[in-house]
CSV table of C-alpha atoms in Angstrom, one decimal:
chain,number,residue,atom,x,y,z
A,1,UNK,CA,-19.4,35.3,-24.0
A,2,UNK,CA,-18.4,31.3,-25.2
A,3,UNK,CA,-19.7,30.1,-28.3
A,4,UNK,CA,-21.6,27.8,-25.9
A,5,UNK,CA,-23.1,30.4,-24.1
A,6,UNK,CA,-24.5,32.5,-27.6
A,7,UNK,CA,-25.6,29.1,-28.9
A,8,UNK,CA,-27.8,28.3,-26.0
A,9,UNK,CA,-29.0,31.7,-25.6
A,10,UNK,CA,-30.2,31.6,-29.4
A,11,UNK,CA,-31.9,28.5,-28.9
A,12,UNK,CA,-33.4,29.9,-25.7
A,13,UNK,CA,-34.5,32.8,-27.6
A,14,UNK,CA,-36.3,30.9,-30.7
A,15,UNK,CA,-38.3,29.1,-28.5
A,16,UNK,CA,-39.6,32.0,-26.2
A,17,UNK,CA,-43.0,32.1,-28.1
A,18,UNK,CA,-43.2,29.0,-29.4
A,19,UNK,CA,-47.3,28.4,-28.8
A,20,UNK,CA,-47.9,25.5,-25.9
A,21,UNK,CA,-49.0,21.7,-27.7
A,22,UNK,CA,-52.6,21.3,-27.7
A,23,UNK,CA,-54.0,18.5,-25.2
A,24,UNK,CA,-55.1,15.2,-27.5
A,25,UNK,CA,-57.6,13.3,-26.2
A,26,UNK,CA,-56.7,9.5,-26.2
A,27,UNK,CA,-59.5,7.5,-27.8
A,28,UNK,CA,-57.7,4.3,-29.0
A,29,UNK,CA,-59.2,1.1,-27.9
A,30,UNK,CA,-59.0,-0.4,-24.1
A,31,UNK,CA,-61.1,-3.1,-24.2
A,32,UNK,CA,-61.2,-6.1,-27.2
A,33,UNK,CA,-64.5,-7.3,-28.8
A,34,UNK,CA,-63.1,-10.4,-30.7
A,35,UNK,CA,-63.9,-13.5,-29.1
A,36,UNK,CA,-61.3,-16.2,-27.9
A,37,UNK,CA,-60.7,-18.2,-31.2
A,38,UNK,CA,-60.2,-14.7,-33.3
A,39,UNK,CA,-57.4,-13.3,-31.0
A,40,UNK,CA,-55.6,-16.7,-30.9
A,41,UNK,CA,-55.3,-16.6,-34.4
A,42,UNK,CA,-54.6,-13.0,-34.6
A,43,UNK,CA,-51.2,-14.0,-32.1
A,44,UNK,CA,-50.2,-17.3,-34.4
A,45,UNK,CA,-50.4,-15.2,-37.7
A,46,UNK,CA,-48.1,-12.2,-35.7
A,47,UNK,CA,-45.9,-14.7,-34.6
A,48,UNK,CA,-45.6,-16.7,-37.8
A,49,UNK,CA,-44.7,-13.8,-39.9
A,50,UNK,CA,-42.0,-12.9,-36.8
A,51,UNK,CA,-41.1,-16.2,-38.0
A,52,UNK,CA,-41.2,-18.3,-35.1
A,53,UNK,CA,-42.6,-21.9,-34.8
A,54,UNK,CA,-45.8,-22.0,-33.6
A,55,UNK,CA,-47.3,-25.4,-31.7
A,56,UNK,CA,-50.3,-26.1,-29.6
A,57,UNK,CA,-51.0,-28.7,-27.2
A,58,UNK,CA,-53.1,-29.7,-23.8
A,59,UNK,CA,-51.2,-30.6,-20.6
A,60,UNK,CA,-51.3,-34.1,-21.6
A,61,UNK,CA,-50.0,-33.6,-25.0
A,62,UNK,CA,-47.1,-31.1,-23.2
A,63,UNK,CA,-44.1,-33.4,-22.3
A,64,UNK,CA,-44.0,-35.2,-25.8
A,65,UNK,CA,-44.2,-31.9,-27.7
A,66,UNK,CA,-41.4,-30.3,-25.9
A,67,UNK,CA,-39.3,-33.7,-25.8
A,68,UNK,CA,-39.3,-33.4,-29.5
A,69,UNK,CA,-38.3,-29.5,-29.8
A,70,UNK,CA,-35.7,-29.5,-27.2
A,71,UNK,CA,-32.4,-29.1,-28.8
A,72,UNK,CA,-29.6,-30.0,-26.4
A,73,UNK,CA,-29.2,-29.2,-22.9
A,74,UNK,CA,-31.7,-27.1,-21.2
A,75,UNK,CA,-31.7,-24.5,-18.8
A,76,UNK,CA,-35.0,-24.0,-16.9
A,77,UNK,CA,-36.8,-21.4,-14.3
A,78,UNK,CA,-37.2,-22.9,-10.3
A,79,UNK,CA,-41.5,-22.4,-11.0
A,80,UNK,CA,-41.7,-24.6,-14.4
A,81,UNK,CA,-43.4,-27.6,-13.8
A,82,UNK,CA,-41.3,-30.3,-13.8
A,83,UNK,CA,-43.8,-33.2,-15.1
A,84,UNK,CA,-43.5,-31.1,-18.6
A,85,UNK,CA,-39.8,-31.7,-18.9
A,86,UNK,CA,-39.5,-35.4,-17.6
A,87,UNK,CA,-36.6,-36.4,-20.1
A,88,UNK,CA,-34.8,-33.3,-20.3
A,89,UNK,CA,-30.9,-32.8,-19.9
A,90,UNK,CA,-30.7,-29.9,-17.5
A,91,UNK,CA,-28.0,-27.3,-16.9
A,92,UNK,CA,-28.2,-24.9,-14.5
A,93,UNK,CA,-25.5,-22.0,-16.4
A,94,UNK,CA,-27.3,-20.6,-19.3
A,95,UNK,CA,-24.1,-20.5,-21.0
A,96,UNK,CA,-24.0,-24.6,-20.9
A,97,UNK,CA,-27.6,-24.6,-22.1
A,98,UNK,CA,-28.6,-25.7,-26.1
A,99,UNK,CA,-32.3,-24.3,-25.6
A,100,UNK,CA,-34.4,-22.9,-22.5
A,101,UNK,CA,-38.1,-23.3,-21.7
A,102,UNK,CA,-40.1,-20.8,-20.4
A,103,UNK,CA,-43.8,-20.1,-19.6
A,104,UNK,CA,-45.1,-16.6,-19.9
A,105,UNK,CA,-47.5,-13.8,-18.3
A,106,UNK,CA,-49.4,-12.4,-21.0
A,107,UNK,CA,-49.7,-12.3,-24.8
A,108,UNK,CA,-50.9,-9.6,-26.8
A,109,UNK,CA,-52.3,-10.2,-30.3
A,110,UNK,CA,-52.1,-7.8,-31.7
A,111,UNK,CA,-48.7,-7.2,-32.0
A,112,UNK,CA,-47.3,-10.6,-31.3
A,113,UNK,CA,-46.0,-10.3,-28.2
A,114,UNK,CA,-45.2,-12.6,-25.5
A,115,UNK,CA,-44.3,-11.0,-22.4
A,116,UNK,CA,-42.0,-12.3,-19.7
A,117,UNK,CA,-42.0,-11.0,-15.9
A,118,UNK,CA,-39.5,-13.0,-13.9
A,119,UNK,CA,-42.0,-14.5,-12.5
A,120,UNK,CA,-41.0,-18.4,-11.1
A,121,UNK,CA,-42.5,-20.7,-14.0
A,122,UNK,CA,-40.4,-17.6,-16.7
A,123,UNK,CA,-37.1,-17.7,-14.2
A,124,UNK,CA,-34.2,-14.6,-14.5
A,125,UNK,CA,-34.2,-12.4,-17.5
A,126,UNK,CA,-30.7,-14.0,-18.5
A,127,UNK,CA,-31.8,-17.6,-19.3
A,128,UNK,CA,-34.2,-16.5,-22.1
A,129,UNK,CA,-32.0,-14.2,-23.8
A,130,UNK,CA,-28.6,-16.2,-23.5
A,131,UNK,CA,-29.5,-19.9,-25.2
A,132,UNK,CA,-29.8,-20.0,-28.6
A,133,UNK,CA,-33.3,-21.5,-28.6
A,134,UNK,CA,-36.3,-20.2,-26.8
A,135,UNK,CA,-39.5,-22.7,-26.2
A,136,UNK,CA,-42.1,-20.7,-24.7
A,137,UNK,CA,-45.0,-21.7,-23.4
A,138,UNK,CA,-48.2,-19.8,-24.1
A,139,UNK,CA,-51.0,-20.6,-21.8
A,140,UNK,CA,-54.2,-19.8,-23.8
A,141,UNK,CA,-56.2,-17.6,-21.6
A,142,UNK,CA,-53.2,-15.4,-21.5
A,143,UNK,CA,-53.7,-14.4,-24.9
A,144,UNK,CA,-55.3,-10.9,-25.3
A,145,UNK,CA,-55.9,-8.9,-28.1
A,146,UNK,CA,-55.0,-5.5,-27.0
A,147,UNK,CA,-51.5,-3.7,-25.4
A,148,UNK,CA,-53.9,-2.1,-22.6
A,149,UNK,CA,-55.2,-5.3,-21.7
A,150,UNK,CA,-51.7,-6.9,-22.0
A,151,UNK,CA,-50.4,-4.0,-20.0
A,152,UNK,CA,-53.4,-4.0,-17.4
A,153,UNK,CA,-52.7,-7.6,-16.8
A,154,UNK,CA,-48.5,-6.9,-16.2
A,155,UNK,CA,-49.6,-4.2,-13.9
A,156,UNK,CA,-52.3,-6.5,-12.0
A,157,UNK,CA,-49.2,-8.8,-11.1
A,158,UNK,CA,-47.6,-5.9,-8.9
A,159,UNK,CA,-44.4,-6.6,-10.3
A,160,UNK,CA,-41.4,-4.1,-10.2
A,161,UNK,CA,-38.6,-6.1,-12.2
A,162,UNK,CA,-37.4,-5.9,-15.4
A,163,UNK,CA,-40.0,-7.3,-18.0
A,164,UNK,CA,-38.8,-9.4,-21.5
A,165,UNK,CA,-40.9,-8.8,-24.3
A,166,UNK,CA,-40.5,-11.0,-27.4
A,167,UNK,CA,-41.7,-10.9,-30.8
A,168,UNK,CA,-40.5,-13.3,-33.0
A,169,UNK,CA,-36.2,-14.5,-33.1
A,170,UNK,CA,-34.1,-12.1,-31.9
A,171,UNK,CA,-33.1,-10.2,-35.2
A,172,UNK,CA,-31.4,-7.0,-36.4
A,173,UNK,CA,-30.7,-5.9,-40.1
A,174,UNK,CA,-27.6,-4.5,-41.2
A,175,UNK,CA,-27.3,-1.0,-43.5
A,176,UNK,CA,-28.1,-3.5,-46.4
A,177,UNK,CA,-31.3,-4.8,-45.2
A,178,UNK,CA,-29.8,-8.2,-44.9
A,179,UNK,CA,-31.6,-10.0,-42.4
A,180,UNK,CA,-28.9,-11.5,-39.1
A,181,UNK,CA,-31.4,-13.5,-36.4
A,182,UNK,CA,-29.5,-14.5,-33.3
A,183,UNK,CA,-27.8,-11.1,-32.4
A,184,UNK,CA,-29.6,-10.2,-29.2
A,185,UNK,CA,-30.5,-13.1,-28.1
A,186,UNK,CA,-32.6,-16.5,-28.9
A,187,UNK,CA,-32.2,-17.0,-33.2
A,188,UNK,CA,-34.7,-19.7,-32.7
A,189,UNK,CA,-38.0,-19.3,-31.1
A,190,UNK,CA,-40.9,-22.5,-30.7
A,191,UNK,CA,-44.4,-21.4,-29.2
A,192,UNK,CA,-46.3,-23.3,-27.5
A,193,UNK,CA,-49.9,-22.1,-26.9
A,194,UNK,CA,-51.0,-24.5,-24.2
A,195,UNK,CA,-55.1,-25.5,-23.8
């Protein structure tokens, strides 16, 4: 008999009557019960101690606000609306691209994050992780408190591509602790929670 062979037939033997998991029931919270106001500010204080910029603005109030954030070229999805963006340099490589501007399909609050679908107005996963700035825009009633809602929401949209979720800079921490945004992708995020 291999040493592989006696190993695995040890391990199979120590867990012969090893007693089956009880079944927990889950009983975390589904639904929210903070009104509209509460769970915006739940999301701004998440997303300020991710520390990204946080902005907000109405439609008409849009195009000046991002004119002033945009840092360079921009790269930007097919479905954005393109009376937000009416001075903007674009670039249609990522790589070429200062900053991107996105929208978004849902928020959740509480845990401060925005997540991204593919859908047209959010474009291909690649243009939000590849520039070095990330304005997102945040329309308000997308802002939920809850993952499940969040997660209902995602599901709701029937959609079967790979999903972006984002919560805060892109940042990683070496053995140290020493803090390095930038690594996997944006090191500068701006929100923008729009209405």
């Amino acid at each position: 008999m291999s040493a592989k062979s006696e190993i695995l037939n040890r391990l199979q033997a120590s867990l012969a009557d090893a007693p089956v998991a009880p079944e927990v029931p889950r009983t975390y919270r589904r639904q929210s019960a903070a009104g509209a106001d509460e769970i915006r500010e739940m999301l701004v204080d998440r997303l300020v101690d991710y520390r990204a910029s946080v902005h907000s603005a109405s439609v008409s109030e849009l195009p000046a606000l991002l004119d002033s954030l945009i840092s360079g070229p921009v790269v930007l999805p097919d479905g954005l609306d393109p009376q937000w963006l009416p001075l903007a340099e674009e670039v249609a490589d990522p790589l070429e691209a200062a900053c991107v501007v996105t929208s978004s399909t849902v928020s959740c609050a509480e845990t401060g994050t925005i997540i991204l679908t593919g859908q047209p107005a959010e474009g291909r996963r690649e243009i939000s992780l590849i520039p070095d700035h990330h304005i997102c825009i945040v329309p308000a009633e997308t802002i939920v408190e809850l993952f499940p809602e969040a997660w209902e929401r995602v599901a709701a949209a029937g959609l079967d591509g790979p999903i972006t979720m984002i919560s805060g800079p892109s940042a990683t921490s070496d053995i140290e602790l020493e803090r390095v945004e930038g690594v996997h992708g944006p090191r500068q995020l701006d929100v923008v929670i729009l209405g």
